[in-house]
XYZ file of N, CA and C in Angstrom:
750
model
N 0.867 -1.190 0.000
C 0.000 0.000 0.000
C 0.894 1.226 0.000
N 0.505 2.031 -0.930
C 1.543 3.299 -0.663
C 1.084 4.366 0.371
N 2.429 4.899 0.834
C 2.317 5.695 2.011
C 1.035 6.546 2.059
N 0.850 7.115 1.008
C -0.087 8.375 0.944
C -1.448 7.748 1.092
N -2.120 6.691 0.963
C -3.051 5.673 0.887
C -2.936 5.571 2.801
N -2.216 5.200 3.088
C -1.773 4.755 4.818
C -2.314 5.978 5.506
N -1.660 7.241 4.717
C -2.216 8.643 5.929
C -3.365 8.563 5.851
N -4.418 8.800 4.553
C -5.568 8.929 4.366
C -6.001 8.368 5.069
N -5.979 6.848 5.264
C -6.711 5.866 6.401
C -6.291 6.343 7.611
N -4.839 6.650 8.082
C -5.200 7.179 9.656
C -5.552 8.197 10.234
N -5.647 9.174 8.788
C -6.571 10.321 8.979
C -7.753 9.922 9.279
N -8.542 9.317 8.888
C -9.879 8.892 8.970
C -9.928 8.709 10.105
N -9.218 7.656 10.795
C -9.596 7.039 11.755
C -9.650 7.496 12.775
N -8.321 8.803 12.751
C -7.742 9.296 14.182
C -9.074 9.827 15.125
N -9.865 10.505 14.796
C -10.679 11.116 15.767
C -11.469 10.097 16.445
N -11.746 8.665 15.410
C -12.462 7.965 16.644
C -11.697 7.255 17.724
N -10.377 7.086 16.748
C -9.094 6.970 18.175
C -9.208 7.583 19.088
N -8.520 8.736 18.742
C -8.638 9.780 19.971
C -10.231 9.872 20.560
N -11.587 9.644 20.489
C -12.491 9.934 20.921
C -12.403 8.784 21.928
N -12.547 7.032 21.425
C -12.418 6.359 22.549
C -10.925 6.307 23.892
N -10.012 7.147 23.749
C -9.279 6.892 24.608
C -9.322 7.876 25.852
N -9.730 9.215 25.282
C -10.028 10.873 26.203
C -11.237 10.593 26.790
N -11.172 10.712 28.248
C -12.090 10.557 28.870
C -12.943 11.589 28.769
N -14.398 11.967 29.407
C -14.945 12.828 29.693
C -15.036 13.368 30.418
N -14.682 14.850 30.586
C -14.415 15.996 32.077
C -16.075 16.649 32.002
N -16.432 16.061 33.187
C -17.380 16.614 34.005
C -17.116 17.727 34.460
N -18.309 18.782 34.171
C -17.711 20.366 34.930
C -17.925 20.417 35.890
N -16.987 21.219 36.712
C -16.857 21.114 38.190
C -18.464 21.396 38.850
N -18.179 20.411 40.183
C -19.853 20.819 40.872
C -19.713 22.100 41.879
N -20.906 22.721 41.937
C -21.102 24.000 42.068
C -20.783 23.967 43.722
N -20.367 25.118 44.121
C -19.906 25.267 46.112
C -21.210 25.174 46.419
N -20.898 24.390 47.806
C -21.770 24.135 48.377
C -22.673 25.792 48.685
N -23.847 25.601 49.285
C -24.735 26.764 49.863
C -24.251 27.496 50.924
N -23.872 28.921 50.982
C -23.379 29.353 52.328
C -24.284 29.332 53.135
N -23.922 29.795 54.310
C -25.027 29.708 55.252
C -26.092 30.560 55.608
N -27.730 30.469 55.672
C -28.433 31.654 56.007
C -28.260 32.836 56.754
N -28.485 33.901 57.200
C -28.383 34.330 58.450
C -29.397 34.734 59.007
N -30.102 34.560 60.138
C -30.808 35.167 60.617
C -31.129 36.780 61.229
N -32.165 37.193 60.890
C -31.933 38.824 60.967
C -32.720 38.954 62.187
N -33.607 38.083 63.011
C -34.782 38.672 63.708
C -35.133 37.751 64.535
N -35.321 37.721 65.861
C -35.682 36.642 66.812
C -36.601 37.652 67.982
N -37.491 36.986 68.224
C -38.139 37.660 69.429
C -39.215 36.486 70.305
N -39.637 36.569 71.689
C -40.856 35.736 71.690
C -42.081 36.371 71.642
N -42.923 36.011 71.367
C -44.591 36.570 71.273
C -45.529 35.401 71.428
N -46.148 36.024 71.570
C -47.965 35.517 72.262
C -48.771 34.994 70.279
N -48.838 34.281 70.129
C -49.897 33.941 68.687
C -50.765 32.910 69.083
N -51.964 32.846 68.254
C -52.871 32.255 68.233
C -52.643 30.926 67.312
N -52.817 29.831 67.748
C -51.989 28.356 67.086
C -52.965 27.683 67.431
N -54.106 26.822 66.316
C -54.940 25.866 66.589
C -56.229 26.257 67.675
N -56.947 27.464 67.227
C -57.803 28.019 68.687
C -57.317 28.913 69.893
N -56.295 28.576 69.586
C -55.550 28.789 71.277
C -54.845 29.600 71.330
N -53.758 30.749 72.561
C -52.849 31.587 72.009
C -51.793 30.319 73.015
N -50.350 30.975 72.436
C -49.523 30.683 73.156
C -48.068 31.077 73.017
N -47.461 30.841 73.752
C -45.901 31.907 73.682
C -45.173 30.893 72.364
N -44.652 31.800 71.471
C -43.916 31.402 70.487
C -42.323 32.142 70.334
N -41.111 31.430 69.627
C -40.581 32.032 69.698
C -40.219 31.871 67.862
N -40.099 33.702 67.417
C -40.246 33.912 66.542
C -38.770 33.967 65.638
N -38.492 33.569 64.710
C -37.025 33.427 64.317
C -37.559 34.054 62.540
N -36.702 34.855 62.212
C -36.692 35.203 60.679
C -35.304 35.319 59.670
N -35.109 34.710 59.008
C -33.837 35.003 58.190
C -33.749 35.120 56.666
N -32.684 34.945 56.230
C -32.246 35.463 54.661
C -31.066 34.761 54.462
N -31.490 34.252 53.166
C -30.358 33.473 52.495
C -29.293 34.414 51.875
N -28.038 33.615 51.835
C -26.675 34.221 51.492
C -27.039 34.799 49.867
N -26.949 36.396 49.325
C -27.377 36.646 48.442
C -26.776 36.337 46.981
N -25.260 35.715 47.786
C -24.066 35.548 46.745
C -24.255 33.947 45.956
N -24.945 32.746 46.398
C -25.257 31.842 46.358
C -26.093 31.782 44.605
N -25.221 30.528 44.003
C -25.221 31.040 42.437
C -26.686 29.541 42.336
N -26.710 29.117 42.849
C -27.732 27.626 42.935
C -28.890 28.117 43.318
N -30.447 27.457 43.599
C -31.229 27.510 44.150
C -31.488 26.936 45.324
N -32.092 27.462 46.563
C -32.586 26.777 47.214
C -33.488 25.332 47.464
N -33.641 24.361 48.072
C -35.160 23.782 47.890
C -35.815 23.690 49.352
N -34.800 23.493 50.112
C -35.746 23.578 51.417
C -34.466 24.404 52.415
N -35.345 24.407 53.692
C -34.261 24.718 54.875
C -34.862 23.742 55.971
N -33.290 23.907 57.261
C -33.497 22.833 57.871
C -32.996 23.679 59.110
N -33.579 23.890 60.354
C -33.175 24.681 62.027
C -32.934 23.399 62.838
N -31.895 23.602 63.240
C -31.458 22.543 64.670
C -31.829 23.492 65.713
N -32.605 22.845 66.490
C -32.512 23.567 67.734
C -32.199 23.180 69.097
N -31.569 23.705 70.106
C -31.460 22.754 71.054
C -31.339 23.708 72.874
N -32.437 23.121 73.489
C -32.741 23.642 74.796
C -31.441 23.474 76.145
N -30.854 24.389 76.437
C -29.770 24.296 77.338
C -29.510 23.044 78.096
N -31.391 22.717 78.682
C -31.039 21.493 79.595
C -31.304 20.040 78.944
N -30.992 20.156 77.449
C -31.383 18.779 76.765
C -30.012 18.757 76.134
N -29.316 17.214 75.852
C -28.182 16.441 75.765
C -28.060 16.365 74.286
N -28.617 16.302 73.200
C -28.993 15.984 71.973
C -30.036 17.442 71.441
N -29.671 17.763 70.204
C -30.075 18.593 69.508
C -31.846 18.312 68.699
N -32.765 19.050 68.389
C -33.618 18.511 67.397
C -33.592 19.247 66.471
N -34.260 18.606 65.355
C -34.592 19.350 63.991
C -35.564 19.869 63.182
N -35.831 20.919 63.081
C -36.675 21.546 61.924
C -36.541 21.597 60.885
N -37.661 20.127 59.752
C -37.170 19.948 58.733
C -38.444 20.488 57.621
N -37.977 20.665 56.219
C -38.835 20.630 54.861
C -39.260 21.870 55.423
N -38.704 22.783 55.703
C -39.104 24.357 55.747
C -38.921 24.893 54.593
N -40.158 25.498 53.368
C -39.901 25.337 52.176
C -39.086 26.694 51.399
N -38.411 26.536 50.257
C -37.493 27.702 50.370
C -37.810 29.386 50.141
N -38.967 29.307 49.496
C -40.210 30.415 49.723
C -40.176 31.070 50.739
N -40.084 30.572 52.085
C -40.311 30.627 53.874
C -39.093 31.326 54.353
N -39.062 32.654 54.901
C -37.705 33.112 55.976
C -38.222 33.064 57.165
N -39.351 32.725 57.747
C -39.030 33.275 59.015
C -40.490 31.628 59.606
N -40.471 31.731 60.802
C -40.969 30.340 61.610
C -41.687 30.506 62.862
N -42.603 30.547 63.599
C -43.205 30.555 64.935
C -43.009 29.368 65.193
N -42.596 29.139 66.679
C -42.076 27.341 67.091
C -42.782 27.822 68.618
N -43.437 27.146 68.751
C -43.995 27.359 70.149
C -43.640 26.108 71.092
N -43.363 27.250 72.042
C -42.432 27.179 73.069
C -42.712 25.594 74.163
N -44.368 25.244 74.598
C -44.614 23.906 74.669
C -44.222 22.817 74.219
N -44.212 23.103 73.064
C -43.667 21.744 72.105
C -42.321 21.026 72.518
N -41.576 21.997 73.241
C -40.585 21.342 73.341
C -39.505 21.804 74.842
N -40.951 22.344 75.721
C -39.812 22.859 77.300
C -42.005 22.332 77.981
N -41.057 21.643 78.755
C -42.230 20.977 79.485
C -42.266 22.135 80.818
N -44.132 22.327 81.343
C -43.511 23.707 82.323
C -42.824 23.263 83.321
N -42.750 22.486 83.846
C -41.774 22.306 85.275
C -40.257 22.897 84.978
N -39.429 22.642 83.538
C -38.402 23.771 83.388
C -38.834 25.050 83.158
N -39.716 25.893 83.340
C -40.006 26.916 82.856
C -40.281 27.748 84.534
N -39.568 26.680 85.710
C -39.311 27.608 86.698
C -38.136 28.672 86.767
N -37.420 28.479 85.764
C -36.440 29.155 85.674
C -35.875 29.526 84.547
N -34.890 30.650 84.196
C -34.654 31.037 82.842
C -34.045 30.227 81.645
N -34.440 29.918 80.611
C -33.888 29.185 79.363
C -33.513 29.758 78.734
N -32.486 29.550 77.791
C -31.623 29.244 76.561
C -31.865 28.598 75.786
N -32.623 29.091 74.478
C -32.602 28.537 73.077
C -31.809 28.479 71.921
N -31.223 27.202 71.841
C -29.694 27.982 70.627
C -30.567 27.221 69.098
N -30.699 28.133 68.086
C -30.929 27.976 66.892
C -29.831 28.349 66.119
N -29.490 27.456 64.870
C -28.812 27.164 63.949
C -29.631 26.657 62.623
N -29.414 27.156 61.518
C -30.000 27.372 60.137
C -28.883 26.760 59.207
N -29.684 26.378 58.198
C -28.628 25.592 56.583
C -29.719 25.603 55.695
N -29.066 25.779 54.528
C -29.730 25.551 53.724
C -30.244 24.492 52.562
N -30.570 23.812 51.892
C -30.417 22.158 51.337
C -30.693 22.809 49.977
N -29.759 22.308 48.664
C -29.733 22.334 47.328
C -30.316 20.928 46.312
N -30.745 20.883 45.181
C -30.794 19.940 44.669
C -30.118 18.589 44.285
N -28.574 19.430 44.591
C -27.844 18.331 44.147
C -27.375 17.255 45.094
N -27.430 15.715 44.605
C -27.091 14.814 45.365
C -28.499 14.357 46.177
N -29.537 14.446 45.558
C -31.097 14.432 46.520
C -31.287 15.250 47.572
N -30.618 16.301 47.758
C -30.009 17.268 48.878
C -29.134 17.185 49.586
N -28.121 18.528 48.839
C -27.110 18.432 49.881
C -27.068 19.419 51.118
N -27.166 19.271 51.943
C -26.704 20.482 52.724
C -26.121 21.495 52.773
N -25.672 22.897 53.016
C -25.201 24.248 52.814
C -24.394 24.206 54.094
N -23.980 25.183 54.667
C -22.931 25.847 55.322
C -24.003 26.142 56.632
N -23.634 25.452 57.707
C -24.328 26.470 58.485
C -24.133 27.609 59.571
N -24.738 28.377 59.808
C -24.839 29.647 60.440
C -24.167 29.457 61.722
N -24.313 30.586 62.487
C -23.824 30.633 63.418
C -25.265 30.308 64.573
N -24.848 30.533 65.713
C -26.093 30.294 66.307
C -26.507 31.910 66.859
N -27.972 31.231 67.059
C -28.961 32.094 67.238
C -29.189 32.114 68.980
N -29.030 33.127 69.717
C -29.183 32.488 71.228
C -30.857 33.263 71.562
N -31.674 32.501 72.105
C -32.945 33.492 72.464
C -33.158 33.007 73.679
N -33.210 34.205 74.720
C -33.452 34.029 76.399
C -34.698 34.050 76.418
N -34.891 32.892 77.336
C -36.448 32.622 77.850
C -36.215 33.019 79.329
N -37.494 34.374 79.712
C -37.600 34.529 80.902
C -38.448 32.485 81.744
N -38.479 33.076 83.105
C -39.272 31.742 83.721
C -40.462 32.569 83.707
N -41.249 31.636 83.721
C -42.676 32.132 83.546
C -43.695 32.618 84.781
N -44.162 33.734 84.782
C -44.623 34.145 86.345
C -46.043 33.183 86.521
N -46.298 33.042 87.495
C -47.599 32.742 88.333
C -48.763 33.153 88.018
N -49.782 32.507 87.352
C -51.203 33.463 87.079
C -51.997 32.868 87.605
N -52.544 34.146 88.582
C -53.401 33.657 90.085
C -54.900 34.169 89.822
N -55.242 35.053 89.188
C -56.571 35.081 89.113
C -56.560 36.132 87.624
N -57.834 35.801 87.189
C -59.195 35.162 87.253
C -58.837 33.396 87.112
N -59.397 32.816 87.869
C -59.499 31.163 87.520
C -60.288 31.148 86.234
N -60.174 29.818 85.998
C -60.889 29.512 84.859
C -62.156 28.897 84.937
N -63.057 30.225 85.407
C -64.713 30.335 85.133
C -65.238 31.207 84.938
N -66.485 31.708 85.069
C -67.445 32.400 84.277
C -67.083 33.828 84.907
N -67.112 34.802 84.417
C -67.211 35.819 85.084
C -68.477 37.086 84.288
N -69.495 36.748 84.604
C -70.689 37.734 84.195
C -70.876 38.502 85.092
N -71.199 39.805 84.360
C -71.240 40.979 84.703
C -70.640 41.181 85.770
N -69.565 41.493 86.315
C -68.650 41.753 87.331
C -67.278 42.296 86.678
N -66.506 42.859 87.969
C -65.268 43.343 87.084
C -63.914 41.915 87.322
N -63.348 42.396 86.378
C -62.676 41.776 86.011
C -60.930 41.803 86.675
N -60.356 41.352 87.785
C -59.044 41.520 88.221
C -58.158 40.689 87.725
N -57.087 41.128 86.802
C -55.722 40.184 86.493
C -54.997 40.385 87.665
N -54.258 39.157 88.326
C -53.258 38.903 88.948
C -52.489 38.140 89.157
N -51.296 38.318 89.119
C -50.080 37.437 88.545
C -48.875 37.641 89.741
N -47.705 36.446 89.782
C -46.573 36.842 90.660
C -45.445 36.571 90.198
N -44.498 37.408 90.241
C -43.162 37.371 88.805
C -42.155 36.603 90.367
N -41.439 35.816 89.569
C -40.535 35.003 90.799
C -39.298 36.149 91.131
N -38.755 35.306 91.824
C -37.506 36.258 92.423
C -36.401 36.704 91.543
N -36.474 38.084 90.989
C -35.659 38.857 90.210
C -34.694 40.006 90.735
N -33.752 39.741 90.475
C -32.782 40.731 90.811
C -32.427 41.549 89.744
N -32.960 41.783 88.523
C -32.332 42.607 87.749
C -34.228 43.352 87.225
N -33.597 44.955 86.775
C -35.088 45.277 87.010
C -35.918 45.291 85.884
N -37.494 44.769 85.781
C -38.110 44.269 85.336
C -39.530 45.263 84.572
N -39.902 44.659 83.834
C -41.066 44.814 83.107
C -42.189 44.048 82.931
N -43.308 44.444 83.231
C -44.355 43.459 82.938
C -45.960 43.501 82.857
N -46.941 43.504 82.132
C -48.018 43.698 81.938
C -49.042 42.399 81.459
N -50.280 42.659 81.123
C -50.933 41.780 81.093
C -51.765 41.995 79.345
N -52.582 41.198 78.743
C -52.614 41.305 77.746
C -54.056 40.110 77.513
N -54.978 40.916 77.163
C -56.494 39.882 76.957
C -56.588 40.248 75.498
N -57.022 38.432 75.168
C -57.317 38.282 73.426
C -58.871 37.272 73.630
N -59.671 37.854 72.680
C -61.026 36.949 72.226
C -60.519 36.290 70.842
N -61.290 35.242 70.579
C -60.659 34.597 68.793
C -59.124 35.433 68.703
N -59.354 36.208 67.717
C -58.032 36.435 67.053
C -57.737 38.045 66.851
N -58.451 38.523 68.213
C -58.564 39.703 68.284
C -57.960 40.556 69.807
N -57.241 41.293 69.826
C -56.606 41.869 70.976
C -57.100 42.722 71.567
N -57.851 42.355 72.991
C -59.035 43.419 73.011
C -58.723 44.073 74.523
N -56.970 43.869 74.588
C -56.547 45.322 75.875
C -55.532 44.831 76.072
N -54.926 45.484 76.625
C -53.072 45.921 76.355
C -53.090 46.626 77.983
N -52.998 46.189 79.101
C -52.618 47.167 80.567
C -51.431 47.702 80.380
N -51.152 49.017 81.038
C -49.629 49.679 81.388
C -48.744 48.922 81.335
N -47.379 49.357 81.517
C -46.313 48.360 81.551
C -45.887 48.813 82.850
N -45.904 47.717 83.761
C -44.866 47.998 84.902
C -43.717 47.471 85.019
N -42.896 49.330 85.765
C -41.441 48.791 85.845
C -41.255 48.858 87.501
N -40.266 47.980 87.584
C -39.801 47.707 89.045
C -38.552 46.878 88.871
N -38.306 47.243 90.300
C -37.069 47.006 90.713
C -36.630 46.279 91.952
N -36.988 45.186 92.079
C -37.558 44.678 93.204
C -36.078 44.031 94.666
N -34.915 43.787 94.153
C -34.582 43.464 94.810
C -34.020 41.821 95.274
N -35.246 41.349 94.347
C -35.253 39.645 94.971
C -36.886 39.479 95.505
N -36.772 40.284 95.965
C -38.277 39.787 96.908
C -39.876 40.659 95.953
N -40.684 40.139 95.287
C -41.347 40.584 94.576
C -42.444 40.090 95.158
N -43.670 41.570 95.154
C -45.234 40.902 95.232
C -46.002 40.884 94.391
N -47.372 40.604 94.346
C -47.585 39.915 93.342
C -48.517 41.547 92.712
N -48.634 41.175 91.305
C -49.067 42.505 90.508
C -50.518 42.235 90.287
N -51.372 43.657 90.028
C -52.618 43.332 89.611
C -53.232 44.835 88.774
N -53.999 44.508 87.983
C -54.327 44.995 86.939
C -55.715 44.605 86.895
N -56.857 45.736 86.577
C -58.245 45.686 86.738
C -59.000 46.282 84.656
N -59.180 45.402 84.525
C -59.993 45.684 83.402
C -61.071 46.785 83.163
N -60.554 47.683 82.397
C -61.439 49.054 82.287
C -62.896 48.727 82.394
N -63.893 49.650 83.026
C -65.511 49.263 82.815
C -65.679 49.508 81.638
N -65.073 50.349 81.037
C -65.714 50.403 79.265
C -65.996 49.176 78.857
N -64.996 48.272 79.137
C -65.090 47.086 78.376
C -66.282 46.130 78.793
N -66.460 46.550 79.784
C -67.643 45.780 80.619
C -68.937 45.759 80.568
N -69.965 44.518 79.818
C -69.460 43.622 80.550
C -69.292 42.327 79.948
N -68.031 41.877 79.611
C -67.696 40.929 78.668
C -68.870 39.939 78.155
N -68.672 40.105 76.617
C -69.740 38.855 75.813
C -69.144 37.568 76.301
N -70.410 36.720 75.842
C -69.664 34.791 76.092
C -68.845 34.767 75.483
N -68.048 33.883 75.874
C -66.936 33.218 74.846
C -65.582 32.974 75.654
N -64.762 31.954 75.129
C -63.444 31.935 75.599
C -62.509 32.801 75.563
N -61.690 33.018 76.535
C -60.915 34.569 76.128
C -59.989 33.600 76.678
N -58.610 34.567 76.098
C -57.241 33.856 76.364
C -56.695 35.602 77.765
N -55.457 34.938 78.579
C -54.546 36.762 79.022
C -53.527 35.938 79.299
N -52.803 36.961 78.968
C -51.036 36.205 78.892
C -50.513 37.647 80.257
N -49.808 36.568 80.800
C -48.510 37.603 81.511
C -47.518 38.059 80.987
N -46.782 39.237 80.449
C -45.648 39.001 79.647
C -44.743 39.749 80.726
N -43.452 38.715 80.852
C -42.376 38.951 81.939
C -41.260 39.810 81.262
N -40.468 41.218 81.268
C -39.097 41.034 80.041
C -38.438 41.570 81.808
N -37.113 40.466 81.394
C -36.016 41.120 82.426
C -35.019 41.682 81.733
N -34.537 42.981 82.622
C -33.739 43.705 81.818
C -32.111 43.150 81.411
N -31.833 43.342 80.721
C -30.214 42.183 80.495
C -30.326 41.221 81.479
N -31.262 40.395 81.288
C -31.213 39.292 81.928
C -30.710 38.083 81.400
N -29.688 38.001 80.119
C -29.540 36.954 79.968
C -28.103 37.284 80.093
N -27.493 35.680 79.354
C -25.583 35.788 79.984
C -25.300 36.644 78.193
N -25.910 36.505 77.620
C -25.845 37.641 76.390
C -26.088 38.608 76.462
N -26.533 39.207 77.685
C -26.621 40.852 77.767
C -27.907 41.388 77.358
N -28.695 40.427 76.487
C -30.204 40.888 75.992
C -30.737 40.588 77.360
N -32.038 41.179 76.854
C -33.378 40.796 77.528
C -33.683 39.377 77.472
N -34.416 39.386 78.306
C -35.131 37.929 78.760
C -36.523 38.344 78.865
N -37.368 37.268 77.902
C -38.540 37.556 77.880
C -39.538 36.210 77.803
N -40.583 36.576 79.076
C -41.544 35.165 78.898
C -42.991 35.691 78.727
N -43.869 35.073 78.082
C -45.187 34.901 78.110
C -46.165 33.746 78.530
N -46.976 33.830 79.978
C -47.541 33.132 80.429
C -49.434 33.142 80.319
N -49.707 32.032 79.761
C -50.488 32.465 79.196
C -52.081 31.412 79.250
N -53.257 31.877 79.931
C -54.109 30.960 80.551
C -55.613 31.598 80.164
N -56.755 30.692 79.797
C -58.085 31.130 79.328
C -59.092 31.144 80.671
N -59.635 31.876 80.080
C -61.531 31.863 81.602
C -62.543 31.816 80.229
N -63.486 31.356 81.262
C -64.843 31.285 80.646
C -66.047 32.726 81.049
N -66.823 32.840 79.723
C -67.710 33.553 80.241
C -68.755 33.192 79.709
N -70.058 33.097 80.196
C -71.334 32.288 79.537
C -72.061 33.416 79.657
């Protein structure tokens, strides 16, 4: 065969040579998700299933630099006096911010005394059936202990007035605290805020429902105590609780 006949053929051939021997470069996979941050934590009083109850409110924002999409998020959270962490999962990526009420997961017998909530945020991507992101730093939110709510019991109170009274435990740093009545899903009085300074030794507070309002329709009503101590936590914030109990009126 003459030479020039020989190139032609390994001309031909070369590219499927070279095609089966060069592997294929996969383009690099994308960095993982940085981590959310949270912008906003507070506790509050909401209405959950009929009922009100102390929640603690957490809101955040994803890393804006993040070239992927989100699909879900995921909060670890974990209570000072518990050994093991839990999780808040399939929080959808639409969603920044969460009400987690505070029952669900502090039984009251710890709620004689002040808590520590540490929250931590990530974010989960498509790739790999979800991978996980980077996560945040933590989130610390002080739970005051929850004061004493001594009257009205839980019965009828027609046509008569109405006395809130409550007893904030032994505080040494000085304090804030008022009372707060809701019907359904409606906030129907807000008392003064009292400040004091008690010392340690505290008596108990009371607050009388305006006659305007009087004299309450039937129905279930919710009143929360709300406790804030001033830098009462080992973070220097406030410490804040909401205690929170229904009466009847027929």
């Amino acid at each position: 065969m003459r030479p020039s006949v020989i190139v032609s053929v390994l001309g031909a051939f070369l590219p499927l040579l070279l095609g089966s021997t060069c592997p294929t470069i996969d383009p690099p996979r994308p960095d993982r998700l940085s981590s959310p941050i949270f912008t906003n934590y507070e506790t509050v009083a909401r209405q959950f299933d009929d009922e009100y109850h102390e929640m603690i409110y957490l809101q955040w924002t994803p890393d804006s630099t993040d070239t992927i999409p989100v699909i879900s998020y995921q909060i670890i959270r974990q209570v000072d006096i518990d050994s093991f962490p839990a999780k808040i999962t399939n929080i959808p990526a639409d969603v920044n911010e969460l009400y987690d009420p505070t029952y669900k997961f502090i039984d009251a017998d710890n709620r004689k005394k002040d808590r520590l909530i540490f929250y931590r945020i990530f974010a989960v991507d498509s790739i790999d059936d979800g991978r996980p992101g980077d996560t945040s730093v933590v989130c610390t939110v002080s739970l005051a202990a929850l004061v004493d709510l001594l009257s009205p019991l839980i019965d009828t109170i027609p046509n008569q007035p109405v006395n809130f009274k409550w007893q904030v435990p032994s505080i040494f740093n000085p304090i804030k605290t008022y009372v707060v009545l809701w019907l359904s899903d409606s906030t129907l009085w807000v008392s003064d805020t009292i400040k004091d300074y008690t010392g340690g030794g505290v008596p108990p507070y009371e607050r009388s429902l305006p006659s305007s309002l009087l004299p309450l329709y039937s129905g279930v009503y919710f009143w929360g105590a709300f406790l804030i101590i001033q830098g009462g936590s080992i973070t220097g914030d406030d410490a804040l609780s909401v205690a929170i109990r229904n009466f009847y009126v027929k």
